[in-house]
PDB file of C-alpha atoms and ligand atoms in Angstrom:
ATOM      1  CA  UNK A   1     103.480 143.618  86.850  1.00 52.00           C
ATOM      2  CA  UNK A   2     106.679 144.627  88.591  1.00 61.00           C
ATOM      3  CA  UNK A   3     109.576 144.175  86.144  1.00 70.00           C
ATOM      4  CA  UNK A   4     111.918 143.464  89.009  1.00 93.00           C
ATOM      5  CA  UNK A   5     110.097 140.295  90.044  1.00 97.00           C
ATOM      6  CA  UNK A   6     112.007 137.454  88.417  1.00 97.00           C
ATOM      7  CA  UNK A   7     110.234 134.548  90.101  1.00 98.00           C
ATOM      8  CA  UNK A   8     106.734 134.486  91.462  1.00 98.00           C
ATOM      9  CA  UNK A   9     104.649 131.864  93.208  1.00 98.00           C
ATOM     10  CA  UNK A  10     100.958 132.459  92.925  1.00 98.00           C
ATOM     11  CA  UNK A  11      98.705 130.747  95.510  1.00 98.00           C
ATOM     12  CA  UNK A  12     100.655 127.498  95.335  1.00 98.00           C
ATOM     13  CA  UNK A  13      99.259 124.419  96.977  1.00 98.00           C
ATOM     14  CA  UNK A  14     100.610 120.882  97.148  1.00 98.00           C
ATOM     15  CA  UNK A  15      98.711 117.974  98.636  1.00 98.00           C
ATOM     16  CA  UNK A  16     100.210 114.561  99.395  1.00 97.00           C
ATOM     17  CA  UNK A  17      97.431 112.031 100.127  1.00 92.00           C
ATOM     18  CA  UNK A  18      95.486 114.200 102.500  1.00 89.00           C
ATOM     19  CA  UNK A  19      98.503 116.111 103.818  1.00 96.00           C
ATOM     20  CA  UNK A  20      98.723 119.734 102.715  1.00 97.00           C
ATOM     21  CA  UNK A  21     102.468 120.321 102.445  1.00 98.00           C
ATOM     22  CA  UNK A  22     102.168 123.775 100.851  1.00 98.00           C
ATOM     23  CA  UNK A  23      99.020 125.850 101.216  1.00 98.00           C
ATOM     24  CA  UNK A  24      98.238 129.089  99.418  1.00 98.00           C
ATOM     25  CA  UNK A  25     101.860 130.202  99.196  1.00 98.00           C
ATOM     26  CA  UNK A  26     102.457 133.381  97.241  1.00 98.00           C
ATOM     27  CA  UNK A  27     105.956 134.705  96.856  1.00 97.00           C
ATOM     28  CA  UNK A  28     107.590 137.457  94.843  1.00 97.00           C
ATOM     29  CA  UNK A  29     111.322 137.235  94.417  1.00 98.00           C
ATOM     30  CA  UNK A  30     113.121 140.348  93.216  1.00 97.00           C
ATOM     31  CA  UNK A  31     115.777 139.977  90.551  1.00 97.00           C
ATOM     32  CA  UNK A  32     119.261 140.173  92.031  1.00 96.00           C
ATOM     33  CA  UNK A  33     118.096 139.620  95.589  1.00 97.00           C
ATOM     34  CA  UNK A  34     118.921 136.950  98.105  1.00 98.00           C
ATOM     35  CA  UNK A  35     115.590 135.747  99.409  1.00 98.00           C
ATOM     36  CA  UNK A  36     115.605 133.265 102.270  1.00 98.00           C
ATOM     37  CA  UNK A  37     112.869 130.827 103.185  1.00 97.00           C
ATOM     38  CA  UNK A  38     112.896 129.813 106.819  1.00 95.00           C
ATOM     39  CA  UNK A  39     110.639 127.719 108.982  1.00 93.00           C
ATOM     40  CA  UNK A  40     110.695 124.606 111.142  1.00 91.00           C
ATOM     41  CA  UNK A  41     111.204 121.119 109.760  1.00 91.00           C
ATOM     42  CA  UNK A  42     108.162 120.017 107.802  1.00 94.00           C
ATOM     43  CA  UNK A  43     107.073 123.597 107.091  1.00 95.00           C
ATOM     44  CA  UNK A  44     107.055 122.914 103.334  1.00 97.00           C
ATOM     45  CA  UNK A  45     110.268 124.661 102.260  1.00 96.00           C
ATOM     46  CA  UNK A  46     111.675 121.793 100.188  1.00 96.00           C
ATOM     47  CA  UNK A  47     108.267 121.101  98.686  1.00 97.00           C
ATOM     48  CA  UNK A  48     108.098 124.759  97.649  1.00 98.00           C
ATOM     49  CA  UNK A  49     111.501 124.417  95.930  1.00 97.00           C
ATOM     50  CA  UNK A  50     110.240 121.272  94.205  1.00 96.00           C
ATOM     51  CA  UNK A  51     107.264 123.248  92.931  1.00 97.00           C
ATOM     52  CA  UNK A  52     109.394 126.173  91.753  1.00 97.00           C
ATOM     53  CA  UNK A  53     111.760 123.865  89.881  1.00 96.00           C
ATOM     54  CA  UNK A  54     108.989 121.735  88.372  1.00 95.00           C
ATOM     55  CA  UNK A  55     109.911 118.497  90.174  1.00 94.00           C
ATOM     56  CA  UNK A  56     106.388 118.514  91.629  1.00 96.00           C
ATOM     57  CA  UNK A  57     103.338 119.924  89.914  1.00 97.00           C
ATOM     58  CA  UNK A  58     101.144 121.978  92.234  1.00 98.00           C
ATOM     59  CA  UNK A  59      97.673 120.855  93.250  1.00 98.00           C
ATOM     60  CA  UNK A  60      96.705 124.482  92.659  1.00 98.00           C
ATOM     61  CA  UNK A  61      98.407 127.745  91.833  1.00 98.00           C
ATOM     62  CA  UNK A  62     101.073 128.885  89.380  1.00 98.00           C
ATOM     63  CA  UNK A  63     104.762 129.618  89.085  1.00 98.00           C
ATOM     64  CA  UNK A  64     105.808 132.600  86.960  1.00 98.00           C
ATOM     65  CA  UNK A  65     109.341 133.226  85.718  1.00 98.00           C
ATOM     66  CA  UNK A  66     109.854 136.724  84.338  1.00 96.00           C
ATOM     67  CA  UNK A  67     106.080 136.964  84.101  1.00 95.00           C
ATOM     68  CA  UNK A  68     105.745 133.772  82.098  1.00 97.00           C
ATOM     69  CA  UNK A  69     103.670 130.865  83.440  1.00 98.00           C
ATOM     70  CA  UNK A  70     106.111 127.956  83.711  1.00 98.00           C
ATOM     71  CA  UNK A  71     103.870 125.715  85.841  1.00 98.00           C
ATOM     72  CA  UNK A  72     103.278 123.091  83.140  1.00 97.00           C
ATOM     73  CA  UNK A  73     106.910 122.839  82.027  1.00 97.00           C
ATOM     74  CA  UNK A  74     109.038 119.777  82.846  1.00 94.00           C
ATOM     75  CA  UNK A  75     112.009 120.305  85.194  1.00 92.00           C
ATOM     76  CA  UNK A  76     114.677 120.234  82.469  1.00 89.00           C
ATOM     77  CA  UNK A  77     112.914 122.996  80.539  1.00 92.00           C
ATOM     78  CA  UNK A  78     112.670 125.088  83.696  1.00 94.00           C
ATOM     79  CA  UNK A  79     116.372 124.493  84.334  1.00 91.00           C
ATOM     80  CA  UNK A  80     117.210 125.596  80.786  1.00 89.00           C
ATOM     81  CA  UNK A  81     115.172 128.771  81.244  1.00 93.00           C
ATOM     82  CA  UNK A  82     117.578 129.648  84.057  1.00 93.00           C
ATOM     83  CA  UNK A  83     116.213 128.314  87.345  1.00 95.00           C
ATOM     84  CA  UNK A  84     118.978 126.153  88.764  1.00 92.00           C
ATOM     85  CA  UNK A  85     118.723 123.869  91.700  1.00 87.00           C
ATOM     86  CA  UNK A  86     121.336 121.769  93.397  1.00 76.00           C
ATOM     87  CA  UNK A  87     120.037 118.241  93.304  1.00 61.00           C
ATOM     88  CA  UNK A  88     122.397 116.968  95.911  1.00 51.00           C
ATOM     89  CA  UNK A  89     124.499 114.047  95.009  1.00 47.00           C
ATOM     90  CA  UNK A  90     122.185 112.588  92.361  1.00 58.00           C
ATOM     91  CA  UNK A  91     123.535 115.152  89.902  1.00 70.00           C
ATOM     92  CA  UNK A  92     127.140 114.167  90.443  1.00 84.00           C
ATOM     93  CA  UNK A  93     128.805 111.449  88.369  1.00 90.00           C
ATOM     94  CA  UNK A  94     130.747 109.506  91.015  1.00 91.00           C
ATOM     95  CA  UNK A  95     133.288 108.021  88.594  1.00 93.00           C
ATOM     96  CA  UNK A  96     134.196 111.308  86.967  1.00 95.00           C
ATOM     97  CA  UNK A  97     136.607 113.766  88.477  1.00 97.00           C
ATOM     98  CA  UNK A  98     135.549 116.970  90.190  1.00 97.00           C
ATOM     99  CA  UNK A  99     136.790 118.914  87.156  1.00 97.00           C
ATOM    100  CA  UNK A 100     134.960 116.704  84.638  1.00 95.00           C
ATOM    101  CA  UNK A 101     131.720 116.944  86.614  1.00 94.00           C
ATOM    102  CA  UNK A 102     131.967 120.719  86.638  1.00 94.00           C
ATOM    103  CA  UNK A 103     132.910 121.022  82.968  1.00 93.00           C
ATOM    104  CA  UNK A 104     130.027 118.749  81.956  1.00 91.00           C
ATOM    105  CA  UNK A 105     127.613 120.960  83.868  1.00 90.00           C
ATOM    106  CA  UNK A 106     128.951 124.032  82.089  1.00 89.00           C
ATOM    107  CA  UNK A 107     128.611 122.290  78.746  1.00 87.00           C
ATOM    108  CA  UNK A 108     125.193 120.741  79.317  1.00 80.00           C
ATOM    109  CA  UNK A 109     123.595 124.025  80.263  1.00 68.00           C
ATOM    110  CA  UNK A 110     125.729 126.340  78.137  1.00 60.00           C
ATOM    111  CA  UNK A 111     123.704 128.833  76.173  1.00 56.00           C
ATOM    112  CA  UNK A 112     125.280 127.481  73.009  1.00 53.00           C
ATOM    113  CA  UNK A 113     124.811 123.821  73.902  1.00 52.00           C
ATOM    114  CA  UNK A 114     122.363 123.459  71.027  1.00 54.00           C
ATOM    115  CA  UNK A 115     124.533 125.378  68.607  1.00 56.00           C
ATOM    116  CA  UNK A 116     126.069 122.655  66.448  1.00 57.00           C
ATOM    117  CA  UNK A 117     128.436 125.007  64.700  1.00 57.00           C
ATOM    118  CA  UNK A 118     129.862 126.429  67.929  1.00 59.00           C
ATOM    119  CA  UNK A 119     133.574 126.996  67.421  1.00 62.00           C
ATOM    120  CA  UNK A 120     136.108 125.002  69.397  1.00 64.00           C
ATOM    121  CA  UNK A 121     136.763 128.097  71.472  1.00 61.00           C
ATOM    122  CA  UNK A 122     133.391 127.565  73.135  1.00 63.00           C
ATOM    123  CA  UNK A 123     134.480 124.157  74.316  1.00 64.00           C
ATOM    124  CA  UNK A 124     137.716 125.555  75.700  1.00 72.00           C
ATOM    125  CA  UNK A 125     135.536 128.099  77.478  1.00 86.00           C
ATOM    126  CA  UNK A 126     133.749 125.311  79.317  1.00 90.00           C
ATOM    127  CA  UNK A 127     137.044 124.136  80.757  1.00 92.00           C
ATOM    128  CA  UNK A 128     137.948 127.694  81.706  1.00 93.00           C
ATOM    129  CA  UNK A 129     134.579 128.208  83.357  1.00 92.00           C
ATOM    130  CA  UNK A 130     134.902 124.900  85.202  1.00 95.00           C
ATOM    131  CA  UNK A 131     138.321 125.933  86.564  1.00 96.00           C
ATOM    132  CA  UNK A 132     136.977 129.327  87.559  1.00 94.00           C
ATOM    133  CA  UNK A 133     134.057 127.740  89.397  1.00 94.00           C
ATOM    134  CA  UNK A 134     136.309 125.278  91.218  1.00 96.00           C
ATOM    135  CA  UNK A 135     138.414 128.181  92.410  1.00 94.00           C
ATOM    136  CA  UNK A 136     135.326 129.975  93.673  1.00 90.00           C
ATOM    137  CA  UNK A 137     134.017 126.998  95.635  1.00 90.00           C
ATOM    138  CA  UNK A 138     137.465 126.087  96.951  1.00 90.00           C
ATOM    139  CA  UNK A 139     137.972 122.784  95.159  1.00 95.00           C
ATOM    140  CA  UNK A 140     140.972 123.523  92.950  1.00 96.00           C
ATOM    141  CA  UNK A 141     143.205 121.130  94.836  1.00 97.00           C
ATOM    142  CA  UNK A 142     140.574 118.389  94.425  1.00 97.00           C
ATOM    143  CA  UNK A 143     140.010 118.975  90.704  1.00 97.00           C
ATOM    144  CA  UNK A 144     141.460 115.608  89.712  1.00 98.00           C
ATOM    145  CA  UNK A 145     139.875 113.591  92.501  1.00 98.00           C
ATOM    146  CA  UNK A 146     137.024 111.230  91.647  1.00 97.00           C
ATOM    147  CA  UNK A 147     133.779 112.730  92.891  1.00 95.00           C
ATOM    148  CA  UNK A 148     133.008 109.527  94.802  1.00 94.00           C
ATOM    149  CA  UNK A 149     136.107 110.002  96.968  1.00 96.00           C
ATOM    150  CA  UNK A 150     135.182 113.464  98.270  1.00 93.00           C
ATOM    151  CA  UNK A 151     134.378 114.072 101.910  1.00 89.00           C
ATOM    152  CA  UNK A 152     130.841 115.181 102.649  1.00 84.00           C
ATOM    153  CA  UNK A 153     131.592 118.908 102.854  1.00 84.00           C
ATOM    154  CA  UNK A 154     133.494 118.812  99.569  1.00 89.00           C
ATOM    155  CA  UNK A 155     130.566 117.032  97.925  1.00 88.00           C
ATOM    156  CA  UNK A 156     128.322 119.912  98.969  1.00 86.00           C
ATOM    157  CA  UNK A 157     130.824 122.332  97.436  1.00 88.00           C
ATOM    158  CA  UNK A 158     130.863 120.302  94.239  1.00 92.00           C
ATOM    159  CA  UNK A 159     127.064 120.423  94.067  1.00 90.00           C
ATOM    160  CA  UNK A 160     127.207 124.192  94.262  1.00 89.00           C
ATOM    161  CA  UNK A 161     130.057 124.270  91.754  1.00 92.00           C
ATOM    162  CA  UNK A 162     127.982 122.196  89.327  1.00 92.00           C
ATOM    163  CA  UNK A 163     125.106 124.594  89.828  1.00 92.00           C
ATOM    164  CA  UNK A 164     127.308 127.661  89.252  1.00 92.00           C
ATOM    165  CA  UNK A 165     128.906 126.087  86.183  1.00 92.00           C
ATOM    166  CA  UNK A 166     125.478 125.790  84.594  1.00 89.00           C
ATOM    167  CA  UNK A 167     125.179 129.565  85.074  1.00 89.00           C
ATOM    168  CA  UNK A 168     121.509 129.848  86.100  1.00 93.00           C
ATOM    169  CA  UNK A 169     119.830 133.208  86.685  1.00 95.00           C
ATOM    170  CA  UNK A 170     118.066 131.938  89.792  1.00 97.00           C
ATOM    171  CA  UNK A 171     119.802 129.585  92.222  1.00 96.00           C
ATOM    172  CA  UNK A 172     117.688 127.492  94.561  1.00 96.00           C
ATOM    173  CA  UNK A 173     119.865 126.471  97.506  1.00 94.00           C
ATOM    174  CA  UNK A 174     118.200 124.067  99.936  1.00 93.00           C
ATOM    175  CA  UNK A 175     120.258 123.955 103.132  1.00 91.00           C
ATOM    176  CA  UNK A 176     123.620 124.178 101.364  1.00 89.00           C
ATOM    177  CA  UNK A 177     125.530 123.983 104.649  1.00 87.00           C
ATOM    178  CA  UNK A 178     123.694 120.920 105.948  1.00 85.00           C
ATOM    179  CA  UNK A 179     126.085 118.255 107.115  1.00 80.00           C
ATOM    180  CA  UNK A 180     129.149 120.414 106.527  1.00 83.00           C
ATOM    181  CA  UNK A 181     131.892 120.583 109.096  1.00 85.00           C
ATOM    182  CA  UNK A 182     131.427 123.873 110.918  1.00 88.00           C
ATOM    183  CA  UNK A 183     134.824 125.202 109.829  1.00 88.00           C
ATOM    184  CA  UNK A 184     133.741 124.880 106.182  1.00 84.00           C
ATOM    185  CA  UNK A 185     130.534 126.873 106.604  1.00 88.00           C
ATOM    186  CA  UNK A 186     132.078 130.386 106.539  1.00 89.00           C
ATOM    187  CA  UNK A 187     133.762 129.753 103.190  1.00 85.00           C
ATOM    188  CA  UNK A 188     130.521 128.595 101.612  1.00 86.00           C
ATOM    189  CA  UNK A 189     128.612 131.513 103.064  1.00 89.00           C
ATOM    190  CA  UNK A 190     131.283 133.916 101.826  1.00 89.00           C
ATOM    191  CA  UNK A 191     130.778 132.450  98.359  1.00 88.00           C
ATOM    192  CA  UNK A 192     127.003 132.924  98.579  1.00 91.00           C
ATOM    193  CA  UNK A 193     127.500 136.496  99.811  1.00 92.00           C
ATOM    194  CA  UNK A 194     129.898 137.113  96.916  1.00 90.00           C
ATOM    195  CA  UNK A 195     127.377 135.815  94.371  1.00 91.00           C
ATOM    196  CA  UNK A 196     124.770 138.110  95.881  1.00 92.00           C
ATOM    197  CA  UNK A 197     127.105 141.097  95.804  1.00 91.00           C
ATOM    198  CA  UNK A 198     127.933 140.564  92.129  1.00 88.00           C
ATOM    199  CA  UNK A 199     124.246 141.308  91.632  1.00 89.00           C
ATOM    200  CA  UNK A 200     123.584 139.345  88.449  1.00 90.00           C
ATOM    201  CA  UNK A 201     122.072 136.285  90.130  1.00 94.00           C
ATOM    202  CA  UNK A 202     118.993 135.777  92.232  1.00 97.00           C
ATOM    203  CA  UNK A 203     119.331 133.392  95.149  1.00 97.00           C
ATOM    204  CA  UNK A 204     116.593 131.561  97.000  1.00 97.00           C
ATOM    205  CA  UNK A 205     118.063 130.112 100.162  1.00 96.00           C
ATOM    206  CA  UNK A 206     116.678 127.655 102.687  1.00 95.00           C
ATOM    207  CA  UNK A 207     118.969 127.774 105.698  1.00 92.00           C
ATOM    208  CA  UNK A 208     118.545 126.897 109.358  1.00 88.00           C
ATOM    209  CA  UNK A 209     121.404 128.995 110.725  1.00 88.00           C
ATOM    210  CA  UNK A 210     119.674 132.236 111.695  1.00 88.00           C
ATOM    211  CA  UNK A 211     122.928 134.179 112.010  1.00 88.00           C
ATOM    212  CA  UNK A 212     123.631 133.384 108.368  1.00 90.00           C
ATOM    213  CA  UNK A 213     120.085 134.164 107.251  1.00 94.00           C
ATOM    214  CA  UNK A 214     119.929 137.484 109.078  1.00 94.00           C
ATOM    215  CA  UNK A 215     123.291 138.521 107.650  1.00 93.00           C
ATOM    216  CA  UNK A 216     122.961 137.682 103.974  1.00 94.00           C
ATOM    217  CA  UNK A 217     119.259 138.073 103.154  1.00 97.00           C
ATOM    218  CA  UNK A 218     117.546 140.953 101.385  1.00 97.00           C
ATOM    219  CA  UNK A 219     114.156 139.417 102.134  1.00 98.00           C
ATOM    220  CA  UNK A 220     112.927 136.572 104.296  1.00 98.00           C
ATOM    221  CA  UNK A 221     109.770 134.524 103.999  1.00 98.00           C
ATOM    222  CA  UNK A 222     108.781 132.532 107.070  1.00 96.00           C
ATOM    223  CA  UNK A 223     106.833 129.325 106.467  1.00 96.00           C
ATOM    224  CA  UNK A 224     104.860 127.483 109.088  1.00 93.00           C
ATOM    225  CA  UNK A 225     102.634 124.459 108.528  1.00 94.00           C
ATOM    226  CA  UNK A 226     102.851 124.915 104.758  1.00 97.00           C
ATOM    227  CA  UNK A 227     101.771 128.537 104.841  1.00 97.00           C
ATOM    228  CA  UNK A 228     103.506 131.893 104.724  1.00 97.00           C
ATOM    229  CA  UNK A 229     103.551 133.226 108.263  1.00 95.00           C
ATOM    230  CA  UNK A 230     105.446 136.443 107.543  1.00 96.00           C
ATOM    231  CA  UNK A 231     107.618 138.155 105.000  1.00 96.00           C
ATOM    232  CA  UNK A 232     109.977 141.109 105.256  1.00 97.00           C
ATOM    233  CA  UNK A 233     113.509 142.339 105.683  1.00 97.00           C
ATOM    234  CA  UNK A 234     115.736 140.604 108.257  1.00 97.00           C
ATOM    235  CA  UNK A 235     115.021 143.434 110.719  1.00 96.00           C
ATOM    236  CA  UNK A 236     111.276 143.146 110.181  1.00 96.00           C
ATOM    237  CA  UNK A 237     111.351 139.388 110.619  1.00 95.00           C
ATOM    238  CA  UNK A 238     113.574 139.521 113.697  1.00 92.00           C
ATOM    239  CA  UNK A 239     111.156 142.004 115.238  1.00 91.00           C
ATOM    240  CA  UNK A 240     107.947 140.234 114.220  1.00 92.00           C
ATOM    241  CA  UNK A 241     106.148 139.061 117.324  1.00 90.00           C
ATOM    242  CA  UNK A 242     104.194 136.335 115.573  1.00 87.00           C
ATOM    243  CA  UNK A 243     107.408 134.930 114.117  1.00 88.00           C
ATOM    244  CA  UNK A 244     109.098 135.128 117.495  1.00 84.00           C
ATOM    245  CA  UNK A 245     106.298 133.113 119.055  1.00 81.00           C
ATOM    246  CA  UNK A 246     106.025 130.540 116.327  1.00 76.00           C
ATOM    247  CA  UNK A 247     109.619 129.999 115.551  1.00 72.00           C
ATOM    248  CA  UNK A 248     112.399 132.510 115.912  1.00 62.00           C
ATOM    249  CA  UNK A 249     112.377 132.773 119.678  1.00 56.00           C
ATOM    250  CA  UNK A 250     113.668 129.265 120.065  1.00 58.00           C
ATOM    251  CA  UNK A 251     116.117 129.360 117.180  1.00 55.00           C
ATOM    252  CA  UNK A 252     117.475 132.871 116.894  1.00 51.00           C
ATOM    253  CA  UNK A 253     119.928 132.880 119.713  1.00 47.00           C
ATOM    254  CA  UNK A 254     122.535 135.281 118.384  1.00 44.00           C
ATOM    255  CA  UNK A 255     123.855 137.681 121.007  1.00 39.00           C
TER     256      UNK A 255
HETATM  257  N1  LIG B   1     107.116 113.318  98.333  1.00 81.10           N
HETATM  258  C1  LIG B   1     106.377 113.448  99.445  1.00 81.10           C
HETATM  259  N2  LIG B   1     105.367 112.602  99.721  1.00 81.10           N
HETATM  260  C2  LIG B   1     104.607 112.742 100.818  1.00 81.10           C
HETATM  261  N3  LIG B   1     104.782 113.709 101.728  1.00 81.10           N
HETATM  262  C3  LIG B   1     105.774 114.588 101.528  1.00 81.10           C
HETATM  263  C4  LIG B   1     106.629 114.508 100.376  1.00 81.10           C
HETATM  264  N4  LIG B   1     107.537 115.523 100.441  1.00 81.10           N
HETATM  265  C5  LIG B   1     107.258 116.194 101.573  1.00 81.10           C
HETATM  266  N5  LIG B   1     106.212 115.636 102.227  1.00 81.10           N
HETATM  267  C6  LIG B   1     105.627 116.127 103.476  1.00 81.10           C
HETATM  268  O1  LIG B   1     105.324 117.504 103.294  1.00 81.10           O
HETATM  269  C7  LIG B   1     105.591 118.233 104.483  1.00 81.10           C
HETATM  270  C8  LIG B   1     106.583 119.325 104.162  1.00 81.10           C
HETATM  271  O2  LIG B   1     107.841 118.733 103.921  1.00 81.10           O
HETATM  272  P1  LIG B   1     109.079 119.540 103.387  1.00 81.10           P
HETATM  273  O3  LIG B   1     108.668 120.349 102.218  1.00 81.10           O
HETATM  274  O4  LIG B   1     110.180 118.555 103.168  1.00 81.10           O
HETATM  275  O5  LIG B   1     109.398 120.478 104.625  1.00 81.10           O
HETATM  276  P2  LIG B   1     110.738 121.262 105.001  1.00 81.10           P
HETATM  277  O6  LIG B   1     111.649 121.252 103.815  1.00 81.10           O
HETATM  278  O7  LIG B   1     110.277 122.647 105.367  1.00 81.10           O
HETATM  279  O8  LIG B   1     111.325 120.545 106.171  1.00 81.10           O
HETATM  280  C9  LIG B   1     106.102 117.234 105.501  1.00 81.10           C
HETATM  281  O9  LIG B   1     105.017 116.851 106.304  1.00 81.10           O
HETATM  282  C10 LIG B   1     106.584 116.088 104.649  1.00 81.10           C
HETATM  283  O10 LIG B   1     106.511 114.875 105.336  1.00 81.10           O
HETATM  284 MG1  LIG B   2     113.628 120.620 103.593  1.00 81.10          MG
END
């Protein structure tokens, strides 16, 4: 197999009481790439993320991480292997501060979290990493605020901060800009572009804003009615007639 494929979906299928949400989806995500999944509402994008992160078990098919079959593993084991997913607000402790939430994430998923003889320096490192992450997501001035008091856009930033603090190899970002005030979107996208540029992380991104997708993606997979309609570079996808007809024509309105 290709050593550069970090995450692979192999003929995945997910049925919900007669509804086929994901049907025969195969996907190969290159290590270090930013791979976007696009498609209309109900296309199966979130279900696919739930399958990749182990929240749902597929009706058929497999998920491979670095060539290893992780399909049967529970979500927390998959997270510890290095596939991180922002779980929206359920992962945030509302009565802890922004800083404490971020530090806890760093600590919980730290590579040495099971090392009982870890020196105190490790624990100081968690605080350092938390501060570094808050700077990256633009929440330094909110570090001491209770998470419950954050405005919606800041909560989204905190979710991403918590994800970054846990230092996964693969980040699954499901509509990270959803519900954000439009003036906050560029900062978040700059952060995602920066993570991509650093090259040591792989990002899977579901995003509706086609300008963003076309600008930041190395590869794009288009889903439609649970299936893969097309896959390619942004230029290939933008020029794909089938995609235009099914989807892009109405949404890709950039001049
Ligand atoms: N837990 C669930 N139970 C039943 N149906 C679901 C569930 N999750 C998603 N679906 C259905 O699966 C289809 C795909 O949904 P989803 O993966 O959320 O699409 P997308 O994220 O692309 O908008 C939709 O028809 C949706 O209603
Ligand atoms: Mg969705």
